[in-house]
XYZ file of C-alpha atoms in Angstrom:
719
model
C 19.372 -21.335 -15.376
C 15.104 -20.133 -16.376
C 13.825 -18.841 -14.027
C 10.678 -20.888 -11.859
C 7.587 -18.911 -12.209
C 5.718 -20.343 -8.709
C 2.132 -19.984 -9.938
C 1.428 -19.718 -5.948
C 2.283 -15.741 -6.264
C 0.171 -14.921 -9.157
C -2.775 -16.432 -7.073
C -2.363 -14.303 -4.356
C -2.370 -11.546 -6.286
C -5.005 -12.628 -8.360
C -6.651 -12.777 -4.460
C -5.388 -9.545 -3.203
C -7.788 -7.848 -6.618
C -10.064 -9.748 -6.231
C -10.878 -9.264 -2.367
C -10.062 -5.247 -3.652
C -12.495 -5.128 -6.414
C -14.702 -6.898 -3.193
C -14.414 -4.150 -1.321
C -14.322 -1.537 -3.535
C -18.095 -3.263 -4.990
C -19.126 -3.691 -0.616
C -18.964 0.046 -0.819
C -19.929 1.548 -4.154
C -23.391 -0.488 -3.768
C -23.297 0.419 -0.190
C -23.044 4.255 -1.434
C -24.163 4.591 -4.855
C -27.709 4.908 -4.229
C -27.643 7.298 -2.046
C -29.825 10.187 -3.597
C -31.040 13.526 -2.310
C -33.538 14.361 -0.282
C -36.707 14.841 -1.187
C -40.490 13.399 -1.195
C -43.643 12.589 -3.145
C -45.693 15.820 -4.232
C -48.435 16.901 -1.690
C -51.059 15.120 -3.574
C -50.053 11.326 -5.584
C -52.502 9.063 -7.876
C -55.048 8.085 -5.606
C -53.675 4.507 -4.045
C -55.676 1.175 -4.601
C -57.460 -0.161 -1.660
C -54.611 -2.224 -0.358
C -55.112 0.575 2.586
C -57.500 0.906 4.800
C -57.846 2.866 7.927
C -58.824 1.871 11.352
C -59.946 4.724 14.442
C -56.252 4.390 16.621
C -52.358 3.265 16.894
C -51.601 0.093 15.277
C -53.135 -3.232 17.927
C -53.241 -6.598 16.925
C -56.852 -7.857 16.563
C -58.165 -4.533 16.508
C -61.404 -3.815 14.624
C -60.483 -3.241 10.890
C -63.357 -1.031 9.548
C -64.482 -1.628 5.867
C -61.380 0.040 3.431
C -60.452 3.461 1.628
C -59.445 4.503 -0.879
C -55.937 6.370 -0.203
C -53.988 6.482 3.364
C -55.114 8.931 5.540
C -52.969 9.085 8.215
C -49.348 8.309 9.532
C -48.466 5.321 10.621
C -48.866 2.236 8.785
C -48.948 -1.648 10.222
C -49.762 -4.746 7.876
C -51.803 -7.121 8.915
C -52.460 -10.401 6.902
C -52.237 -9.401 2.620
C -53.699 -5.656 4.257
C -51.386 -2.102 4.871
C -53.329 -0.088 8.402
C -53.793 3.291 8.425
C -53.633 4.818 11.978
C -52.894 8.191 13.084
C -51.799 8.548 16.637
C -53.046 10.125 19.107
C -51.011 13.369 19.856
C -52.924 15.892 21.594
C -51.337 18.689 22.183
C -48.074 16.444 21.224
C -45.718 16.584 18.693
C -42.503 14.635 17.215
C -39.480 16.089 15.803
C -38.152 13.223 13.088
C -35.096 13.652 11.094
C -34.192 11.344 7.918
C -30.844 10.594 6.784
C -27.972 10.915 8.659
C -26.632 10.751 11.009
C -24.136 13.283 9.153
C -21.400 14.607 10.878
C -21.269 17.894 10.332
C -24.786 18.441 10.996
C -26.065 15.902 13.428
C -23.889 17.563 15.873
C -25.634 21.359 15.600
C -29.405 19.476 15.294
C -28.343 17.024 18.509
C -26.961 20.436 20.407
C -30.016 22.017 19.613
C -32.331 19.536 21.429
C -30.728 18.786 23.820
C -30.970 22.687 25.364
C -34.211 22.667 25.151
C -34.313 19.342 26.888
C -36.505 17.657 23.708
C -36.826 14.560 22.122
C -36.248 13.700 18.743
C -36.498 10.757 16.271
C -34.185 9.975 13.856
C -34.743 7.519 10.830
C -30.937 6.551 10.110
C -29.181 5.420 6.411
C -27.201 1.753 7.670
C -24.321 3.623 5.111
C -24.013 6.400 7.168
C -23.800 4.629 10.441
C -20.993 2.698 9.814
C -20.038 5.600 8.292
C -20.140 7.687 11.583
C -21.175 5.050 14.184
C -20.136 7.096 16.809
C -22.884 9.839 16.603
C -25.866 7.023 16.661
C -24.657 5.773 19.747
C -24.903 9.884 20.950
C -28.109 9.902 19.454
C -29.235 7.171 21.186
C -27.281 7.896 24.855
C -28.811 11.067 24.042
C -32.483 9.544 25.215
C -33.593 9.735 20.736
C -35.571 7.214 18.634
C -33.607 5.275 16.444
C -35.888 4.468 13.146
C -34.426 2.589 9.650
C -35.099 4.875 6.872
C -32.838 2.107 4.249
C -29.259 1.414 4.452
C -28.695 3.553 0.953
C -32.194 5.435 0.542
C -33.119 3.522 -2.047
C -36.546 3.964 -3.812
C -38.606 1.187 -2.484
C -41.003 0.576 -4.743
C -38.510 0.528 -7.812
C -36.819 -2.551 -5.823
C -37.886 -6.267 -5.885
C -38.786 -8.036 -2.542
C -35.453 -9.117 -1.752
C -33.265 -5.859 -2.275
C -36.298 -4.691 -0.462
C -35.609 -6.640 3.086
C -31.935 -6.237 2.068
C -32.108 -3.141 2.827
C -33.750 -3.040 5.388
C -31.625 -6.514 7.453
C -28.067 -4.259 6.963
C -29.123 -1.023 8.747
C -31.188 -3.235 11.716
C -28.003 -5.390 11.633
C -25.322 -1.434 11.272
C -27.634 -0.141 14.769
C -27.182 -3.071 16.381
C -23.694 -3.130 15.680
C -23.523 0.437 16.877
C -25.891 0.778 19.962
C -27.969 -2.672 20.376
C -31.420 -2.537 19.444
C -33.231 -3.607 16.268
C -35.382 -0.877 15.527
C -38.626 -1.623 14.274
C -39.709 1.956 13.337
C -39.178 2.463 9.193
C -39.517 5.833 7.106
C -39.765 5.318 3.442
C -37.035 7.411 0.894
C -39.148 9.527 -1.158
C -42.553 9.722 1.023
C -43.724 12.050 3.617
C -47.496 11.768 3.859
C -49.716 9.478 3.775
C -52.168 11.796 1.159
C -48.722 11.466 -1.181
C -47.913 7.656 -1.376
C -48.093 6.500 -4.324
C -49.865 3.042 -5.175
C -46.078 1.980 -6.129
C -45.160 2.625 -2.952
C -48.066 1.323 -1.262
C -47.712 -1.773 -2.502
C -43.570 -1.473 -1.773
C -44.564 -0.589 1.908
C -46.638 -3.689 2.480
C -43.865 -6.671 2.919
C -42.180 -4.139 5.244
C -44.869 -3.796 7.136
C -45.224 -7.998 6.557
C -41.562 -7.982 7.816
C -42.690 -6.545 11.559
C -41.674 -2.586 10.750
C -43.988 0.194 11.938
C -44.308 2.371 8.616
C -43.198 5.949 9.858
C -44.786 8.919 7.474
C -45.924 12.365 8.588
C -48.476 14.875 9.575
C -46.578 18.009 9.007
C -43.731 18.320 6.096
C -41.046 21.062 6.572
C -39.246 20.695 3.294
C -36.471 21.444 4.550
C -34.616 19.015 1.479
C -35.224 22.420 -0.556
C -33.850 25.556 1.087
C -36.714 27.726 1.125
C -35.409 30.010 4.434
C -35.862 29.582 8.216
C -39.204 31.266 8.401
C -40.716 28.819 5.677
C -39.401 26.298 8.090
C -40.676 27.177 11.027
C -44.235 27.427 9.122
C -44.171 24.230 7.724
C -43.880 22.777 10.990
C -46.036 24.559 13.072
C -49.534 22.726 13.771
C -52.762 24.505 12.166
C -54.644 23.791 14.708
C -54.342 22.471 18.582
C -53.939 19.232 17.105
C -49.833 18.112 17.325
C -48.693 15.130 14.728
C -45.656 14.032 12.872
C -43.078 16.761 11.789
C -40.697 15.664 9.448
C -36.908 16.832 8.758
C -33.345 15.801 7.772
C -30.379 15.897 9.308
C -28.339 15.328 6.289
C -28.756 14.930 2.752
C -27.467 18.249 2.392
C -26.773 21.366 3.685
C -28.579 21.928 6.932
C -28.219 24.545 8.305
C -31.460 26.555 7.866
C -32.736 23.102 9.772
C -31.206 23.169 12.157
C -32.127 27.459 12.507
C -35.904 27.147 11.987
C -35.146 24.450 15.202
C -34.102 27.440 17.653
C -37.629 29.389 16.343
C -39.583 26.088 16.308
C -39.062 24.881 19.242
C -39.482 27.508 21.533
C -42.207 29.064 19.622
C -44.714 25.861 19.640
C -44.125 24.968 23.548
C -44.869 28.693 24.200
C -47.935 27.778 22.014
C -48.798 24.784 25.056
C -46.796 21.591 22.903
C -45.255 19.533 24.269
C -42.399 17.112 22.589
C -42.316 13.278 22.518
C -41.092 10.306 20.732
C -42.684 8.528 17.982
C -43.749 5.813 19.847
C -45.271 7.984 22.900
C -46.297 10.126 19.677
C -48.699 6.131 18.987
C -48.938 5.184 22.306
C -46.686 2.368 21.670
C -42.914 1.282 24.979
C -40.359 2.300 24.076
C -39.080 -1.319 23.723
C -41.185 -2.304 21.572
C -40.057 0.116 18.754
C -36.522 -0.684 19.592
C -36.124 -4.175 20.256
C -32.843 -5.251 22.768
C -30.335 -7.089 19.493
C -28.885 -10.959 20.499
C -25.770 -11.475 20.534
C -25.352 -12.541 16.957
C -27.465 -9.609 16.016
C -24.548 -8.097 17.252
C -21.825 -10.031 16.228
C -23.079 -9.635 12.595
C -23.888 -6.279 13.060
C -20.352 -5.751 14.207
C -19.071 -8.164 10.753
C -20.886 -4.728 8.916
C -19.168 -2.627 10.839
C -15.952 -4.189 10.338
C -16.473 -5.058 6.906
C -17.758 -1.676 5.640
C -14.597 0.032 7.463
C -12.414 -1.848 5.518
C -13.551 -0.976 2.005
C -13.783 2.984 3.433
C -10.408 2.517 4.482
C -9.616 0.858 1.007
C -10.935 3.167 -0.871
C -10.335 6.178 0.629
C -6.308 5.156 0.193
C -7.026 3.902 -3.296
C -8.357 7.722 -4.127
C -5.486 8.754 -2.862
C -3.841 6.286 -4.535
C -4.923 7.625 -7.355
C -4.406 11.591 -6.443
C -1.035 11.335 -5.740
C 0.038 9.325 -9.027
C -1.801 12.148 -11.412
C -0.539 14.203 -10.114
C 2.947 12.729 -10.085
C 2.903 11.046 -13.979
C 1.135 14.864 -14.556
C 4.095 16.444 -13.151
C 6.623 14.392 -15.151
C 5.039 14.511 -18.485
C 5.380 17.933 -17.765
C 9.524 18.021 -16.490
C 10.419 15.666 -19.346
C 8.639 17.925 -21.918
C 10.420 21.174 -20.515
C 13.655 18.792 -19.660
C 13.575 17.348 -23.423
C 13.318 21.436 -25.059
C 16.218 22.040 -22.895
C 18.006 19.254 -24.803
C 16.804 20.391 -28.058
C 18.165 23.648 -28.090
C 21.486 22.378 -26.675
C 21.827 19.746 -29.293
C 21.342 22.792 -32.199
C 24.062 25.239 -30.345
C 26.409 21.328 -31.017
C 24.931 20.917 -34.519
C 26.610 24.003 -35.566
C 30.435 22.599 -34.840
C 31.732 20.503 -37.241
C 31.863 17.085 -37.533
C 35.804 16.544 -36.517
C 36.252 14.480 -33.776
C 37.437 11.062 -34.710
C 39.023 9.203 -32.376
C 40.090 5.896 -33.152
C 37.609 3.368 -32.384
C 36.505 0.343 -31.450
C 33.051 -1.427 -31.739
C 32.381 -4.560 -29.333
C 29.307 -6.636 -31.106
C 28.985 -9.640 -27.867
C 26.892 -12.225 -29.998
C 24.964 -15.457 -29.117
C 22.981 -17.411 -31.429
C 22.805 -14.817 -33.722
C 23.250 -16.457 -37.014
C 20.389 -14.231 -38.355
C 21.271 -11.137 -38.567
C 25.050 -10.751 -37.616
C 25.921 -10.440 -41.534
C 23.970 -6.850 -42.091
C 24.504 -5.553 -38.653
C 28.183 -6.451 -39.055
C 28.246 -4.972 -43.108
C 27.277 -1.759 -41.576
C 29.243 -1.158 -39.020
C 32.485 -2.003 -41.679
C 30.120 0.485 -44.080
C 30.078 2.725 -41.399
C 31.599 6.752 -42.982
C 34.243 7.561 -40.127
C 36.780 9.145 -41.557
C 39.755 7.672 -38.908
C 40.761 4.398 -38.122
C 38.117 2.262 -36.363
C 38.023 -1.611 -35.876
C 35.232 -4.250 -35.184
C 35.479 -6.909 -32.677
C 32.506 -9.419 -32.427
C 32.843 -12.051 -29.534
C 31.809 -14.760 -29.730
C 30.299 -16.811 -26.302
C 30.203 -19.927 -27.514
C 27.780 -19.530 -29.367
C 25.880 -23.714 -30.629
C 25.254 -21.759 -34.484
C 26.564 -20.362 -37.198
C 27.367 -17.151 -35.867
C 30.827 -17.900 -35.680
C 31.231 -19.553 -39.041
C 29.444 -16.519 -40.263
C 31.677 -13.760 -39.228
C 34.838 -15.668 -40.085
C 33.518 -15.894 -44.059
C 33.420 -12.163 -43.496
C 36.456 -11.671 -43.030
C 38.568 -11.828 -45.776
C 35.976 -9.382 -47.640
C 35.250 -6.966 -44.079
C 37.860 -4.729 -43.685
C 38.693 -3.871 -39.646
C 36.935 -6.899 -38.510
C 38.337 -9.493 -35.933
C 36.289 -12.742 -34.354
C 37.514 -13.587 -30.524
C 35.391 -16.618 -29.489
C 35.467 -17.702 -25.890
C 33.076 -20.592 -23.621
C 29.960 -19.544 -23.058
C 29.215 -17.304 -20.376
C 26.953 -14.381 -20.726
C 27.343 -10.683 -22.283
C 28.862 -8.908 -19.632
C 31.113 -11.616 -19.769
C 31.848 -11.295 -23.364
C 31.393 -7.664 -23.132
C 34.707 -7.358 -20.921
C 36.782 -9.701 -23.284
C 36.519 -7.643 -26.252
C 36.967 -4.261 -24.194
C 40.202 -6.318 -23.674
C 40.903 -7.108 -27.135
C 39.974 -3.832 -28.292
C 43.229 -1.749 -29.670
C 41.080 1.629 -28.824
C 40.509 3.548 -26.111
C 36.464 4.649 -27.477
C 34.896 1.911 -26.997
C 31.369 1.670 -28.979
C 29.270 -1.334 -28.027
C 26.697 -2.744 -29.789
C 24.251 -6.000 -29.728
C 24.445 -8.702 -32.523
C 21.053 -7.546 -34.342
C 21.737 -4.344 -34.377
C 21.923 -2.140 -37.862
C 23.864 1.117 -37.622
C 23.513 3.961 -40.751
C 26.435 4.368 -41.850
C 26.289 8.018 -40.317
C 25.494 6.593 -36.897
C 29.578 6.197 -35.710
C 30.518 9.629 -36.777
C 27.718 11.182 -35.313
C 28.205 9.258 -31.844
C 31.822 10.225 -31.656
C 31.365 13.340 -31.061
C 29.481 13.284 -28.241
C 33.359 12.146 -26.604
C 34.754 16.098 -27.619
C 34.250 16.716 -23.460
C 36.387 15.476 -21.415
C 34.479 15.377 -18.762
C 31.738 12.233 -21.028
C 32.703 9.190 -19.913
C 29.787 7.390 -21.969
C 27.332 7.946 -24.546
C 23.888 6.629 -25.818
C 22.513 6.641 -29.313
C 19.199 7.240 -30.292
C 17.876 2.921 -30.849
C 14.840 2.346 -33.554
C 12.345 -0.307 -33.816
C 12.814 -1.712 -37.534
C 10.379 -3.997 -37.056
C 7.294 -1.694 -36.856
C 4.737 -2.932 -39.299
C 3.022 -5.193 -37.056
C 0.830 -3.584 -33.808
C 3.481 -4.915 -31.374
C 6.198 -3.704 -33.319
C 4.028 0.427 -33.510
C 3.345 0.228 -29.606
C 7.282 -0.814 -29.213
C 8.121 2.200 -31.972
C 6.253 4.613 -29.339
C 7.527 3.218 -26.337
C 11.082 3.991 -27.351
C 9.653 7.297 -28.638
C 8.307 8.877 -26.367
C 9.698 7.040 -23.344
C 13.260 5.675 -23.569
C 14.927 8.434 -25.528
C 12.612 11.618 -24.047
C 13.511 10.499 -20.577
C 17.537 10.279 -22.599
C 16.427 13.865 -22.850
C 15.601 14.275 -19.920
C 18.232 12.467 -18.022
C 21.024 13.943 -19.706
C 19.666 17.991 -18.758
C 19.971 16.970 -15.435
C 23.463 15.077 -15.883
C 21.710 11.826 -14.032
C 21.954 8.921 -17.077
C 21.038 5.901 -15.756
C 21.570 3.446 -19.133
C 22.868 3.489 -22.528
C 21.271 1.209 -24.290
C 23.145 -2.510 -24.858
C 21.978 -1.273 -29.135
C 24.060 1.453 -29.508
C 26.374 3.022 -26.462
C 29.880 4.462 -26.296
C 32.463 3.896 -23.279
C 36.071 5.793 -22.732
C 37.963 2.886 -21.756
C 39.300 4.683 -18.441
C 36.233 5.055 -17.310
C 35.124 1.591 -18.104
C 38.449 0.581 -16.000
C 36.902 2.987 -12.866
C 34.201 1.069 -12.550
C 35.974 -2.232 -12.617
C 34.280 -2.755 -16.174
C 30.583 -4.048 -16.969
C 29.502 -5.975 -13.843
C 27.711 -9.751 -14.797
C 25.983 -9.496 -10.969
C 22.837 -7.795 -12.496
C 20.828 -8.745 -15.341
C 20.671 -5.127 -16.830
C 24.595 -4.826 -16.633
C 23.816 -1.781 -19.770
C 21.607 -0.128 -16.742
C 24.579 -1.275 -14.389
C 27.563 0.539 -15.533
C 25.443 3.462 -16.720
C 25.149 4.187 -12.812
C 28.240 3.429 -12.326
C 30.014 5.257 -14.327
C 27.938 8.513 -12.957
C 28.964 7.248 -9.511
C 32.608 7.963 -10.856
C 31.443 12.056 -11.379
C 31.804 11.306 -15.100
C 28.893 13.131 -17.435
C 27.071 10.557 -19.365
C 25.244 12.207 -22.471
C 22.185 11.674 -25.347
C 23.147 12.069 -28.836
C 19.669 12.005 -30.655
C 20.709 11.630 -34.587
C 23.020 8.483 -33.768
C 20.573 5.542 -35.044
C 21.006 2.145 -34.632
C 18.177 0.644 -35.545
C 16.947 -2.946 -33.718
C 14.831 -6.065 -33.552
C 12.510 -5.479 -31.323
C 10.496 -8.847 -30.116
C 7.060 -9.262 -32.270
C 5.206 -11.802 -29.882
C 3.942 -11.226 -26.505
C 5.862 -14.186 -25.135
C 9.578 -12.874 -26.696
C 8.226 -9.664 -25.174
C 7.223 -11.064 -21.573
C 10.306 -12.359 -21.825
C 12.609 -9.786 -22.955
C 11.099 -7.037 -20.645
C 11.428 -8.745 -17.867
C 14.513 -8.976 -18.442
C 14.647 -5.516 -17.934
C 12.633 -5.093 -15.527
C 14.087 -7.838 -12.989
C 17.992 -6.139 -13.741
C 16.951 -2.743 -13.554
C 16.153 -3.730 -10.005
C 18.634 -4.983 -9.441
C 20.865 -2.589 -10.377
C 18.508 0.372 -8.719
C 19.390 -1.823 -4.907
C 22.457 -2.474 -6.283
C 23.827 0.833 -6.230
C 21.029 2.164 -3.916
C 24.253 3.341 -1.842
C 24.573 6.220 -4.161
C 21.590 7.907 -2.564
C 23.680 8.673 0.739
C 26.416 9.831 -0.903
C 26.376 14.075 -1.373
C 29.475 13.592 -4.162
C 26.687 10.791 -5.854
C 23.498 13.258 -5.822
C 23.032 13.419 -9.197
C 22.815 9.907 -10.150
C 21.557 8.982 -6.938
C 19.506 11.601 -5.613
C 17.671 11.861 -9.009
C 17.553 9.141 -11.683
C 17.636 6.466 -8.354
C 14.723 7.364 -6.217
C 13.487 8.243 -10.031
C 13.708 4.729 -11.593
C 12.283 3.709 -8.096
C 9.300 5.738 -8.097
C 7.804 5.083 -11.709
C 9.503 2.541 -13.233
C 9.202 0.118 -10.438
C 6.263 1.199 -7.186
C 4.159 2.753 -10.499
C 3.444 -0.321 -11.720
C 2.702 -2.072 -9.228
C -0.395 0.563 -8.228
C -1.060 0.086 -12.029
C -3.429 -2.151 -11.734
C -4.581 -1.494 -8.793
C -5.527 1.955 -10.249
C -6.940 0.254 -13.056
C -10.068 -1.025 -10.488
C -10.636 2.556 -8.934
C -11.168 3.895 -12.476
C -13.560 1.033 -13.056
C -14.322 1.807 -9.561
C -15.026 5.101 -10.287
C -17.196 4.671 -13.823
C -19.292 1.980 -12.420
C -20.776 4.142 -8.562
C -19.068 7.650 -8.713
C -19.025 9.877 -11.155
C -18.219 8.388 -14.636
C -18.588 12.147 -16.422
C -15.338 13.453 -14.131
C -13.351 9.973 -14.760
C -14.217 9.966 -17.726
C -12.603 12.898 -17.939
C -9.845 12.734 -15.906
C -8.632 9.376 -18.884
C -9.739 11.369 -21.614
C -7.709 14.297 -20.073
C -4.782 12.628 -19.438
C -4.715 10.472 -22.763
C -4.685 13.309 -24.670
C -1.188 14.861 -22.668
C -0.136 11.244 -23.907
C -1.028 12.304 -27.115
C 0.157 15.668 -26.973
C 3.733 14.680 -25.429
C 3.680 11.687 -28.550
C 3.738 13.759 -31.389
C 6.339 15.978 -29.898
C 8.953 13.574 -29.186
C 7.703 12.198 -32.993
C 8.403 15.489 -33.797
C 11.733 15.782 -32.061
C 13.051 12.690 -33.192
C 11.684 13.125 -37.507
C 9.579 10.252 -37.326
C 6.084 9.804 -39.149
C 2.543 10.639 -36.981
C 0.905 7.628 -38.492
C 1.949 4.701 -35.844
C -0.167 7.023 -33.063
C -3.247 6.095 -34.271
C -2.556 2.868 -31.987
C -2.575 4.389 -28.724
C -5.959 4.158 -26.944
C -5.142 0.217 -28.080
C -1.855 0.497 -26.160
C -3.111 1.673 -23.219
C -5.621 -1.335 -22.801
C -3.222 -3.794 -23.474
C 0.468 -3.082 -23.827
C 0.254 -0.916 -21.012
C -1.380 -3.993 -18.812
C 1.270 -6.324 -20.097
C 4.602 -3.993 -19.267
C 2.646 -3.373 -15.776
C 2.529 -6.902 -15.402
C 6.020 -8.166 -15.820
C 7.184 -5.222 -13.821
C 5.085 -7.004 -10.940
C 6.318 -10.871 -11.864
C 9.750 -9.317 -11.472
C 9.160 -7.259 -8.568
C 7.709 -10.972 -6.944
C 10.613 -12.854 -8.223
C 12.871 -10.329 -6.547
C 11.881 -10.956 -3.154
C 11.306 -14.899 -3.840
C 15.354 -14.256 -4.273
C 14.367 -16.536 -8.179
C 16.784 -17.002 -10.524
C 17.062 -15.708 -13.777
C 19.129 -16.375 -17.132
C 20.517 -14.029 -19.954
C 18.161 -15.961 -21.816
C 17.673 -14.925 -25.854
C 15.146 -13.703 -28.345
C 14.587 -16.021 -31.774
C 15.244 -13.196 -34.713
C 13.701 -12.630 -37.901
C 16.047 -10.539 -39.151
C 13.154 -8.498 -40.620
C 14.648 -4.990 -39.410
C 14.267 -1.655 -41.934
C 16.333 1.596 -41.630
C 14.805 4.443 -42.327
C 17.505 6.598 -43.653
C 17.108 10.256 -42.059
């Protein structure tokens, strides 16, 4: 029965990935342009006659004097298409203002200092920081401090189109409304300080902002605390030169603000001793508080709360992904290092065994299950019969109800190929065919071979040497991709050598081999009988039976010089079907044998192999698309150099591992040039296969054995 692949789960997966991508984009946009605190130079290019001066605070209807060439006063508002500049009636008063917050480290310290001296402040907040720390904004407002708008991401408004400027202002306004229920009308543009420092482009950018009803608040005195010049310098820069006060610019975020905190402890009592009083910007401008902090309506509050909630979700998702990336990176690095070291240990063991003569030659039965294998069955059978094996052996081909000429081809070979027998059965699946062949076999060492596999002449002898140790119940040979001329074949060749074979070396050292491949494996009859034979309960019958043998206390070993050449899928469609079945069967096998994890006597297979398979063959592929999305997010919105360095380092490590694996297998390094492409195409396909298999398993879908089209295109490189 073919698996019904309902499109709904792919639609759901695409939707979830889209939503995750949207959250990442939101998080990236709201944090990408947050720049370091700074201002323009003290003297700037003279401003165009956009800016005019009036005598006092910004009041609608005041007469407008003739235009001047520069903005020399710190409060800017608009009338029509003109930006008006006015000087607050400061007298012996100063207004402390703080930009770039709220910050979880420095804002509370500054609030503590202000509270200690009973001094108010005006905080020009960044909307994205408000979204991250709304509690700090509520504390500022609760303690009587004034709130102003400093854009959402500390953006340079002069570089943005009008719609982005408005969006920057509106999003911050919504964040403040959602947090404390007000709409701030005070506004300070990032990268601008004193009126004389305004450039023409900045002045033009501020005109539409002022036209939207904001009172643009610059400064009379700039502490330059962003430069960390020292406490004494900050205090000197913030001290009025005469008896006239004004607006003092400081920062509660954007960097280390320890000098700012220390300077406040000196500045406040010094100015108080000089007779200065501390007020908010609105008081300094002669405006009632209600004009600079408008009450937010219910719709404004709701929009603000939705904005804060959405940003909280995106921030949480990004944080979780960041943690997942770090965890996965650590796990993958540890796995690669562990496999490298364990493979080296396996090589040393194999070298010691290689000094022994290959004189362990018990009688052997080779079982070949076949279903519609007419393309390659003759070559496979002839290669098995040509094995240079000094003792008795036989080849038993089980025709599993083939509808092509497979049985006829094998039948014609029985008269000319010694040791060959043909057994017929109605189509019942590969597991049933293997059991039928093992029952019909005459000997106690049973070698199982796929019908598309070609043996080297010495493969059988080398494979059987694994049974020298009477504790060994099964032996895995070395499966080689025989059709590797095309790109897809090379990718599978790389996977077999540096994936499957390295893992098998590690598994043997840890004594927890979970899979003897169907292409080339060998079993003691006693071990198979203890497990009840080859089970048809899963689609990965080779993994299922190997785990079962391990659970019964038998050792399973890997003989790397026992090579068998197999035909790998030559199209992505066939590769998908094959790996889909493998992944689905692996999930079934892990689930079927999950009880081994709790049994101490089965600890090696249950507490080593099964968790390893669950993490690296099931869990990580699920996370892989998400991690790839996060990598793109990192390049676009975080530090691309760091992300690319991480990616490059990972691939270099993989290349080193691949070179080592290819050297161990005696393979040419030429195919490794395709590895970078493999990361972008082949790897993604394998991840999607696992995801599809997991979803199908969760839906309870059923999958038949299926059959891959064969070409017989296998090239054997004797070695």
